[in-house]
PDB file of C-alpha atoms in Angstrom:
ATOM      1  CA  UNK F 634     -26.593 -26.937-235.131  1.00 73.00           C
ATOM      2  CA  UNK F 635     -27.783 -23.692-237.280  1.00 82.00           C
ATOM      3  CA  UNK F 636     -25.606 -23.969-240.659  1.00 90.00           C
ATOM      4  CA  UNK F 637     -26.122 -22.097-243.650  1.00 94.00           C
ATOM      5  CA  UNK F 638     -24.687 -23.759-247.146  1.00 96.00           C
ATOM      6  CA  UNK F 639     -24.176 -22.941-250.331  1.00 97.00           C
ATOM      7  CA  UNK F 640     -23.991 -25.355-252.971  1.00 97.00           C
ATOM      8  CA  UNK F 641     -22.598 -24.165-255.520  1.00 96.00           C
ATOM      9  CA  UNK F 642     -18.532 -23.137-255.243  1.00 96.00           C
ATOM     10  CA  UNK F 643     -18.688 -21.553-258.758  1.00 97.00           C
ATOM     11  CA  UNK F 644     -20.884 -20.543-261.260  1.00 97.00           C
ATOM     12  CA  UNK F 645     -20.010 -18.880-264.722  1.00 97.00           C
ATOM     13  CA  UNK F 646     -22.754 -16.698-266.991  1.00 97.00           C
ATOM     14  CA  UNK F 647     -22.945 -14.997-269.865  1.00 97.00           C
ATOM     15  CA  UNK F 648     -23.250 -11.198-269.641  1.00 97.00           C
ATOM     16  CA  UNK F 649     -26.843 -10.486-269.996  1.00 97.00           C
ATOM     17  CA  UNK F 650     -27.640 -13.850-268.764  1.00 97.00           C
ATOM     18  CA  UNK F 651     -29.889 -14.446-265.799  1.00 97.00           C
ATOM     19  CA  UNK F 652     -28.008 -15.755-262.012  1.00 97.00           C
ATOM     20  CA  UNK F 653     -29.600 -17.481-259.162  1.00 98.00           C
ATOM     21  CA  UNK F 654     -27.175 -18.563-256.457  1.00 98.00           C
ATOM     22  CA  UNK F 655     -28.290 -21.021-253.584  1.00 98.00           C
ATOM     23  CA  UNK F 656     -28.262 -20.553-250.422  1.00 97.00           C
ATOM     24  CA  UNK F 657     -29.816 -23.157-247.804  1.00 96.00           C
ATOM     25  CA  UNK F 658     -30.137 -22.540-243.814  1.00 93.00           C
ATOM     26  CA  UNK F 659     -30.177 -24.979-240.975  1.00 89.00           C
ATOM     27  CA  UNK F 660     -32.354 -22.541-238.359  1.00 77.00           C
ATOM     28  CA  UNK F 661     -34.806 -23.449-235.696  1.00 70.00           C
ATOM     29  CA  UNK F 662     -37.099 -20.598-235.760  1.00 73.00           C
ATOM     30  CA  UNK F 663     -37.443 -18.199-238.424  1.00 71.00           C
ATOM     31  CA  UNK F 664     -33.927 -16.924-238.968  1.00 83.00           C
ATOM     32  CA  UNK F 665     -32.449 -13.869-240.361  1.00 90.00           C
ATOM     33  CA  UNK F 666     -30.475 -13.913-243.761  1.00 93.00           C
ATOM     34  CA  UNK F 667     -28.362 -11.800-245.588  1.00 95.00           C
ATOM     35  CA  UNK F 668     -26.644 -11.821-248.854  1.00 97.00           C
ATOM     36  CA  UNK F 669     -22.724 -10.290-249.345  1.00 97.00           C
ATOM     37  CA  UNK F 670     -20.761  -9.666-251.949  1.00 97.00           C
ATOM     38  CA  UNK F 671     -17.113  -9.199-251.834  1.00 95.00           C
ATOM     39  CA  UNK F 672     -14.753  -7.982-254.859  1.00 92.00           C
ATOM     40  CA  UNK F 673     -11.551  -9.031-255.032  1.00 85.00           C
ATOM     41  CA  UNK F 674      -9.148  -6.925-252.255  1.00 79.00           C
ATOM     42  CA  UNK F 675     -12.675  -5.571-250.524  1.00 83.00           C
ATOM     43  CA  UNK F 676     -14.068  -5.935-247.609  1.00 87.00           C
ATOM     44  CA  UNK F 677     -17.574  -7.843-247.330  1.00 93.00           C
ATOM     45  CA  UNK F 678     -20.682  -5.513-248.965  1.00 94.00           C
ATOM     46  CA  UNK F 679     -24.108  -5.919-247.680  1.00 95.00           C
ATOM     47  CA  UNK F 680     -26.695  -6.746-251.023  1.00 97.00           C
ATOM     48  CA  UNK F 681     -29.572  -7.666-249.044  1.00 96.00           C
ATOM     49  CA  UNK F 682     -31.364  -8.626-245.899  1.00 94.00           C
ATOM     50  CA  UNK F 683     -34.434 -10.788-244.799  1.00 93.00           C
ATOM     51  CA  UNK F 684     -35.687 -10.382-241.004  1.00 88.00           C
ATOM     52  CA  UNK F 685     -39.742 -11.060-241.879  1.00 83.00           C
ATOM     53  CA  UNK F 686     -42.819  -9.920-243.452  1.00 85.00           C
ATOM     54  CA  UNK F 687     -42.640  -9.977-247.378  1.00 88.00           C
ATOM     55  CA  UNK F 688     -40.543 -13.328-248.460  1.00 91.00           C
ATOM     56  CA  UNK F 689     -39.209 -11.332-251.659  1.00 96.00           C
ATOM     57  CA  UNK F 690     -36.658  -8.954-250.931  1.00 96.00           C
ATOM     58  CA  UNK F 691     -34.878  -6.150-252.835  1.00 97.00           C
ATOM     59  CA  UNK F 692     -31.386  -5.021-252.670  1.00 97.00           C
ATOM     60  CA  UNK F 693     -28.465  -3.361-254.435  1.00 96.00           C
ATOM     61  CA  UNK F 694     -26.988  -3.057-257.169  1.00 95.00           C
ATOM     62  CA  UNK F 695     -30.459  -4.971-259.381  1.00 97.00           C
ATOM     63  CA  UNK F 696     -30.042  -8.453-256.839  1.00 98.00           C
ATOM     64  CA  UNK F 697     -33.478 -10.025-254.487  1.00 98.00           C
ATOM     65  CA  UNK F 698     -33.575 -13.067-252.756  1.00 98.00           C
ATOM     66  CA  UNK F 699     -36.759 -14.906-251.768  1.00 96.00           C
ATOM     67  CA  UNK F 700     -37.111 -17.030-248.743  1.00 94.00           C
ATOM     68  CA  UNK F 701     -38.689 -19.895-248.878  1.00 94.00           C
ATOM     69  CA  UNK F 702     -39.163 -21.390-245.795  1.00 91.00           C
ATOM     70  CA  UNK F 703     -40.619 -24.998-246.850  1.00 91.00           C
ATOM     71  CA  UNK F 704     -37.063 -25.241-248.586  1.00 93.00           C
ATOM     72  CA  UNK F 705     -35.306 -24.107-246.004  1.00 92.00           C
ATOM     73  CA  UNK F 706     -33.665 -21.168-248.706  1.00 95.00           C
ATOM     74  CA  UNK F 707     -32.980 -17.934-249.476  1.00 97.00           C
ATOM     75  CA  UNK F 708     -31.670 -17.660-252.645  1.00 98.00           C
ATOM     76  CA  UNK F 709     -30.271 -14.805-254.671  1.00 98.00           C
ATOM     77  CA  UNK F 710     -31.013 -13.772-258.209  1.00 98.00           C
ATOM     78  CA  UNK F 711     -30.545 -11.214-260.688  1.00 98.00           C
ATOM     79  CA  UNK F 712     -32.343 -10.781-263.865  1.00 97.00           C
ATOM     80  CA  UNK F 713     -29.401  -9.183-266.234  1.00 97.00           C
ATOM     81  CA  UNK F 714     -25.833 -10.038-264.915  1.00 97.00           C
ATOM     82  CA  UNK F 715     -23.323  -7.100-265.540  1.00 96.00           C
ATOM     83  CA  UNK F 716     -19.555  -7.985-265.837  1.00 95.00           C
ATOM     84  CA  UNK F 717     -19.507  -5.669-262.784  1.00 94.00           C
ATOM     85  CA  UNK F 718     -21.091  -8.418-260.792  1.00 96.00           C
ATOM     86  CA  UNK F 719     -18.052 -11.191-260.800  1.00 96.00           C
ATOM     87  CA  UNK F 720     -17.106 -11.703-257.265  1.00 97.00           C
ATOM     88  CA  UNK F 721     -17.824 -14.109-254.953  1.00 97.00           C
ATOM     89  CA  UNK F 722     -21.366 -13.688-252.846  1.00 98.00           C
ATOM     90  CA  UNK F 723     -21.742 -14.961-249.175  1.00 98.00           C
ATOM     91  CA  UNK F 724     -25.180 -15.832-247.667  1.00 97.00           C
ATOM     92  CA  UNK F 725     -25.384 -15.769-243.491  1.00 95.00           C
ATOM     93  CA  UNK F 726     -27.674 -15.934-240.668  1.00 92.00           C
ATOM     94  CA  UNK F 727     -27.388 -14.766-237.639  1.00 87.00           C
ATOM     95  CA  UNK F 728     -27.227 -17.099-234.715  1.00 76.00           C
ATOM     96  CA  UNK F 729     -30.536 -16.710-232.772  1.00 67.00           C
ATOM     97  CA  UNK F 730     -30.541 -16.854-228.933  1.00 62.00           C
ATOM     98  CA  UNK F 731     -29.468 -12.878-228.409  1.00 58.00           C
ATOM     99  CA  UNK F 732     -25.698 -14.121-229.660  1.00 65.00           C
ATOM    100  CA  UNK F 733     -25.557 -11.139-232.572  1.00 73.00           C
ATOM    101  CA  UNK F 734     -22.739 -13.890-234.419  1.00 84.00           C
ATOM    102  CA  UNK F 735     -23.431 -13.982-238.549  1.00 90.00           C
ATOM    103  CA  UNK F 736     -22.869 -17.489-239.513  1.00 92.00           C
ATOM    104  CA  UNK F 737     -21.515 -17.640-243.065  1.00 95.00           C
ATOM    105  CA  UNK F 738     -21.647 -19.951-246.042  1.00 96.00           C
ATOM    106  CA  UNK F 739     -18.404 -21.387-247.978  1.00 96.00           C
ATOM    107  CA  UNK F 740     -19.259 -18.444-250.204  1.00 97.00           C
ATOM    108  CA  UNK F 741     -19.827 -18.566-254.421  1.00 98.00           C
ATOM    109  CA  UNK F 742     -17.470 -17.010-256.994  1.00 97.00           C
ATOM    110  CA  UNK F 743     -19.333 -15.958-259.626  1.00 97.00           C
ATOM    111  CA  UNK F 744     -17.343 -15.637-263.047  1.00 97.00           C
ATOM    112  CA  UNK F 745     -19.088 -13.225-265.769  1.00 97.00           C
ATOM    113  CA  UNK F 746     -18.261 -14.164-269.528  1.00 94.00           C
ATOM    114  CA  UNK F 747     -18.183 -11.227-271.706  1.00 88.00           C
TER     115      UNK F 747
ATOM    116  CA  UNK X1104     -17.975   9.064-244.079  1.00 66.00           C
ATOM    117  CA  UNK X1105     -15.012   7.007-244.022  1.00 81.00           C
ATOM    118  CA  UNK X1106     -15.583   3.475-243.780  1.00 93.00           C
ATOM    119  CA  UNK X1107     -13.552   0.828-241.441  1.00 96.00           C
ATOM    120  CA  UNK X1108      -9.925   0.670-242.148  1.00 96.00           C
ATOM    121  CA  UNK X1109      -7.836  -1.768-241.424  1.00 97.00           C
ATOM    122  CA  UNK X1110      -3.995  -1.651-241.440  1.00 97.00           C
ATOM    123  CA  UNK X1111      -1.872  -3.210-242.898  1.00 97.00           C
ATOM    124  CA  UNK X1112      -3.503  -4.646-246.244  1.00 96.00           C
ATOM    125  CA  UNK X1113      -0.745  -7.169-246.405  1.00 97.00           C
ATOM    126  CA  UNK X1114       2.086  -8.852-244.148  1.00 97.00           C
ATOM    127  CA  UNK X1115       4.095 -11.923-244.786  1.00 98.00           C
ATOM    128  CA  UNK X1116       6.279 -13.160-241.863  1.00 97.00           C
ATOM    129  CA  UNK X1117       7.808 -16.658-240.941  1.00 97.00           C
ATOM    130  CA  UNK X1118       6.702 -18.418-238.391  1.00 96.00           C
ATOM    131  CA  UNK X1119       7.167 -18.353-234.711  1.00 96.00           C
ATOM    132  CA  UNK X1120       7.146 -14.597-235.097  1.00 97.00           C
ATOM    133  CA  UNK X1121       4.229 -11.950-233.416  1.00 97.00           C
ATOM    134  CA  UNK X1122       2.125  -9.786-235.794  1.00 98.00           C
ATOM    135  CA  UNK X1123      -0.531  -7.719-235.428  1.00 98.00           C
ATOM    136  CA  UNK X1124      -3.876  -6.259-237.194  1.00 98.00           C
ATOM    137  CA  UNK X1125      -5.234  -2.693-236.140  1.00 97.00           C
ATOM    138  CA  UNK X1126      -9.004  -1.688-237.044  1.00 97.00           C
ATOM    139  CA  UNK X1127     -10.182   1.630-236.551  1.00 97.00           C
ATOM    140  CA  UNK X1128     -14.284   1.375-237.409  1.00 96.00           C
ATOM    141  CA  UNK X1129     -16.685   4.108-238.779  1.00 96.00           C
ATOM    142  CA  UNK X1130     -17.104   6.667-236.203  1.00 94.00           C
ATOM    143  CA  UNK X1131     -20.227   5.858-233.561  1.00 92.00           C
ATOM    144  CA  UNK X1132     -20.249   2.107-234.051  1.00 94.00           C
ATOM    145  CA  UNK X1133     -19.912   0.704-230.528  1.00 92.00           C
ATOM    146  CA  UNK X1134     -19.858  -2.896-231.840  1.00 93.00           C
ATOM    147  CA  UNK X1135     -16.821  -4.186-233.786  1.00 95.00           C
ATOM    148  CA  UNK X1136     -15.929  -7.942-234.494  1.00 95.00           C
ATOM    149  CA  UNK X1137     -12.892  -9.390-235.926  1.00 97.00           C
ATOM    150  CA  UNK X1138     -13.427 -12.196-238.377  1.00 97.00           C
ATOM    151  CA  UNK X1139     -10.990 -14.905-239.907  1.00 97.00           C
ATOM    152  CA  UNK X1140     -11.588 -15.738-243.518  1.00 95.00           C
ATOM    153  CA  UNK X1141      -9.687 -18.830-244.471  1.00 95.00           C
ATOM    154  CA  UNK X1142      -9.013 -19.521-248.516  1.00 91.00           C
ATOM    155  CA  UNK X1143     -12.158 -20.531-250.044  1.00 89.00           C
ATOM    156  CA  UNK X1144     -14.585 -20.337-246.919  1.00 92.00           C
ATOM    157  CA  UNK X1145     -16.478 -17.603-245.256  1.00 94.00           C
ATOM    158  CA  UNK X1146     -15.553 -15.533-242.035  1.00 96.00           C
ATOM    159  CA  UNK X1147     -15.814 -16.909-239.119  1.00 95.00           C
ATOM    160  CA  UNK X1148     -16.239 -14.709-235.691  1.00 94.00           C
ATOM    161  CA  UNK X1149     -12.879 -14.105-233.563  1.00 96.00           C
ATOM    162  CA  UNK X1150     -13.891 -11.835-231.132  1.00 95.00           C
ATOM    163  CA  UNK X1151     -16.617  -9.245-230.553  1.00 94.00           C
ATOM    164  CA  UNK X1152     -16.855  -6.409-228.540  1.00 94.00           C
ATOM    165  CA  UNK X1153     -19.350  -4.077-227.106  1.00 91.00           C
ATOM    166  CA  UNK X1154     -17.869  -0.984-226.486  1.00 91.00           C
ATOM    167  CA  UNK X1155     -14.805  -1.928-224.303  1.00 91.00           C
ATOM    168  CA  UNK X1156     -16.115  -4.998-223.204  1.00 92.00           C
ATOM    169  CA  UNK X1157     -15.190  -8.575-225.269  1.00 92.00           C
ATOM    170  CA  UNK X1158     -18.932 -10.249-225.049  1.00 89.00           C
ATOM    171  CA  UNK X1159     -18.093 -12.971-227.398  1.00 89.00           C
ATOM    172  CA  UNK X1160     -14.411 -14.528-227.432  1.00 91.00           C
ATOM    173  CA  UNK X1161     -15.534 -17.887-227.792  1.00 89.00           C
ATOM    174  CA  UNK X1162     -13.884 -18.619-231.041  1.00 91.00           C
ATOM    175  CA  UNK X1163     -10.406 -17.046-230.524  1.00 94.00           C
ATOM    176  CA  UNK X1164      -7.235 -19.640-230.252  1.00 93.00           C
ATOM    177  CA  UNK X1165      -6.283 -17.558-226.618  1.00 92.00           C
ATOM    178  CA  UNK X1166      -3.049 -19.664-226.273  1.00 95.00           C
ATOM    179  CA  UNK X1167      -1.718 -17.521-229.167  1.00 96.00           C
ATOM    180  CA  UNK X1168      -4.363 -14.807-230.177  1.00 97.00           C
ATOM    181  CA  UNK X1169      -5.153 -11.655-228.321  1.00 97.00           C
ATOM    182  CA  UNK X1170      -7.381  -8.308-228.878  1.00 97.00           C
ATOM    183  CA  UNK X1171      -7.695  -5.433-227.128  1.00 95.00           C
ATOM    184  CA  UNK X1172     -10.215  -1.970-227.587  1.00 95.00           C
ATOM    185  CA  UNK X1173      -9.398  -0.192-224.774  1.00 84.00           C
ATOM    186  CA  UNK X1174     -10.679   2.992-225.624  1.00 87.00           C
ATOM    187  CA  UNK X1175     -13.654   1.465-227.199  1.00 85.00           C
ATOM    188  CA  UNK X1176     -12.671   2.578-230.697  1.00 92.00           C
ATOM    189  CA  UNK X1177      -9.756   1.517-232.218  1.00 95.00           C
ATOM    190  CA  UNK X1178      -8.995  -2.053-231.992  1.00 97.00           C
ATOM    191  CA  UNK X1179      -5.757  -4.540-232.494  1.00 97.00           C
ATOM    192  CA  UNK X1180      -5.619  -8.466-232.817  1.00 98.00           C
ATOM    193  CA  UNK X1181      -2.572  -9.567-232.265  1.00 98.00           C
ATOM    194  CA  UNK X1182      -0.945 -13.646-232.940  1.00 97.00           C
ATOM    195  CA  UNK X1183       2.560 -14.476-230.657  1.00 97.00           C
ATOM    196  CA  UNK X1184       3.676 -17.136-232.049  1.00 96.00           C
ATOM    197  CA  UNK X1185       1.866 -17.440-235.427  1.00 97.00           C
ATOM    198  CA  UNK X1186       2.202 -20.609-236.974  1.00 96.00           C
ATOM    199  CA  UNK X1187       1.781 -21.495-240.411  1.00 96.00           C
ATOM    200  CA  UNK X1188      -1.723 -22.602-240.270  1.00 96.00           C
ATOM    201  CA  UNK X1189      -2.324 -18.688-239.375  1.00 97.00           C
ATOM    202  CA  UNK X1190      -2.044 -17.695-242.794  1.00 97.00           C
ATOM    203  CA  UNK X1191      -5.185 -16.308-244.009  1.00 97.00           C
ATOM    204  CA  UNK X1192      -7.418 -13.182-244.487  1.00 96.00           C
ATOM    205  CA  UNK X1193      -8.170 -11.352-240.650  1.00 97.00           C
ATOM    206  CA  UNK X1194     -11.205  -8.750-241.030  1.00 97.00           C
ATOM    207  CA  UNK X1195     -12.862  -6.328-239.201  1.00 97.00           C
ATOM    208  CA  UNK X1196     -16.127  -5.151-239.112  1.00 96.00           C
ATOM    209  CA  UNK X1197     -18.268  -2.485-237.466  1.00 95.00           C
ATOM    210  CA  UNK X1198     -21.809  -2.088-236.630  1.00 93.00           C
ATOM    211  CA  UNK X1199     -24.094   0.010-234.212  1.00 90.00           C
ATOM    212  CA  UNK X1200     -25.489  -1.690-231.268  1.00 81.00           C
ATOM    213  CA  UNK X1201     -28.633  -4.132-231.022  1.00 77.00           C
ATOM    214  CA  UNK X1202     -29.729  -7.194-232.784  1.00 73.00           C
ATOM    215  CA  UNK X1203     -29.075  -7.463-236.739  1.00 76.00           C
ATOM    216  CA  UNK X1204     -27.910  -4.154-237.452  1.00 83.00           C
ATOM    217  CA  UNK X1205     -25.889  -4.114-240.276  1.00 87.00           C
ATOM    218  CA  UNK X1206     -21.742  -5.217-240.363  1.00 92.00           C
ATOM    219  CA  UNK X1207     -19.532  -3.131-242.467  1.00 93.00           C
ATOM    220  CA  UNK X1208     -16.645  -4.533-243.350  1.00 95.00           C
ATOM    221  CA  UNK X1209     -12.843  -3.696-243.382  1.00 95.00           C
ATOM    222  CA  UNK X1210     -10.809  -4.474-246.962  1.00 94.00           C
ATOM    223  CA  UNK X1211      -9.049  -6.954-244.185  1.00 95.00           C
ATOM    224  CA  UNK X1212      -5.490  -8.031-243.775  1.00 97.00           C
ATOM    225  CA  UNK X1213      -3.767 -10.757-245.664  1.00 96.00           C
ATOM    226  CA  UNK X1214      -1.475 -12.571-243.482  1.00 98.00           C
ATOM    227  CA  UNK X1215       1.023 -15.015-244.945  1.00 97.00           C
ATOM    228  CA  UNK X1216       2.874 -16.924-242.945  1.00 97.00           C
ATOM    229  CA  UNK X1217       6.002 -18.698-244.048  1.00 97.00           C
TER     230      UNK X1217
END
């Protein structure tokens, strides 16, 4: 079954600090990815997307994500964390077979120490 | 542009009693989807519609859950009788028609069920 997982429940950084949150995908062919962030009381925001071509992607907001297909992941990173950036982020794919349905990971909540 | 709202932000009820969600999205999406996030996990497709038409309702509980978009903008999800396990974060999202376009989401509803 296509699955996408995310280790990691929580991770805490230092301001400043470097982040890399993991995502791994269960996918047949090659899938499509995206990365979300959602604050506290918001809805979902879009960082990031990966359909093909170039494995590193840019986004919003300072974030990429590189797929890596012989790991089966797609994982996020940001050079410079802001305290801005505590939330929790949610990596998906979307279910192949002309279905349009995101699958979603448990999610990460990222904590930012000052 | 206003983004997809979602009304209410918050309802607590006791079980056995009906409730529902409205979602109006952004203006020319044709595609909208209702998603349940549960407490620590990621959304999970309810129901999503093309226009008028529900192409995917493979995930929603139809003994007790119900949508409707029968203008094919403005939608409501409705529970009769929710039950405790119900409790949990209902959102809507909005997107243009065709494969991968992008979801924006609603700030949701909280549902509490007591």
């Amino acid at each position: 079954a296509q699955s996408v997982t995310q280790p990691d429940i929580h991770i805490t950084v230092s301001e400043g600090a470097s982040l890399e949150l993991r995502c791994n995908y269960s996918y047949g062919a090659t899938p499509y990815l995206f990365w979300y962030v959602q604050s506290p009381g918001q809805g979902l925001q879009l960082l990031l997307k990966y359909f093909s071509g170039d494995t590193l992607v840019q986004g919003i907001k300072g974030f990429e994500a590189e797929f890596k297909r012989s790991q089966s992941s797609f994982n996020l990173r940001k050079p410079s964390v802001h305290w801005s950036d505590a939330a929790e982020y949610f990596c998906a794919g979307l279910l192949s077979g002309g279905y349009n349905k995101l699958i979603f990971g448990a999610g990460t909540r990222l904590a930012v120490h000052p | 542009e206003a983004g997809v709202v979602q009304s209410p932000r918050y309802k607590i009820i006791e079980k056995k009693q009906p409730v529902a969600f409205w979602c109006n999205p952004i203006s020319g999406h044709n595609t909208l989807y209702w998603y349940l996030q549960n407490l620590g996990q990621g959304p999970e497709l309810l129901i999503r519609y093309e226009n008028e038409e529900a192409v995917d309702d493979s995930q929603l509980p139809k003994d007790r859950f119900s949508a409707e978009r029968l203008k094919g903008v403005d939608s409501t999800l409705k529970i009769q009788p929710a039950e405790l396990g119900d409790s949990a974060v209902y959102l809507c999202a909005s997107s243009l028609v065709g494969l991968a376009n992008e979801q924006f989401f609603g700030p949701g509803t909280r549902l509490t069920v007591l």
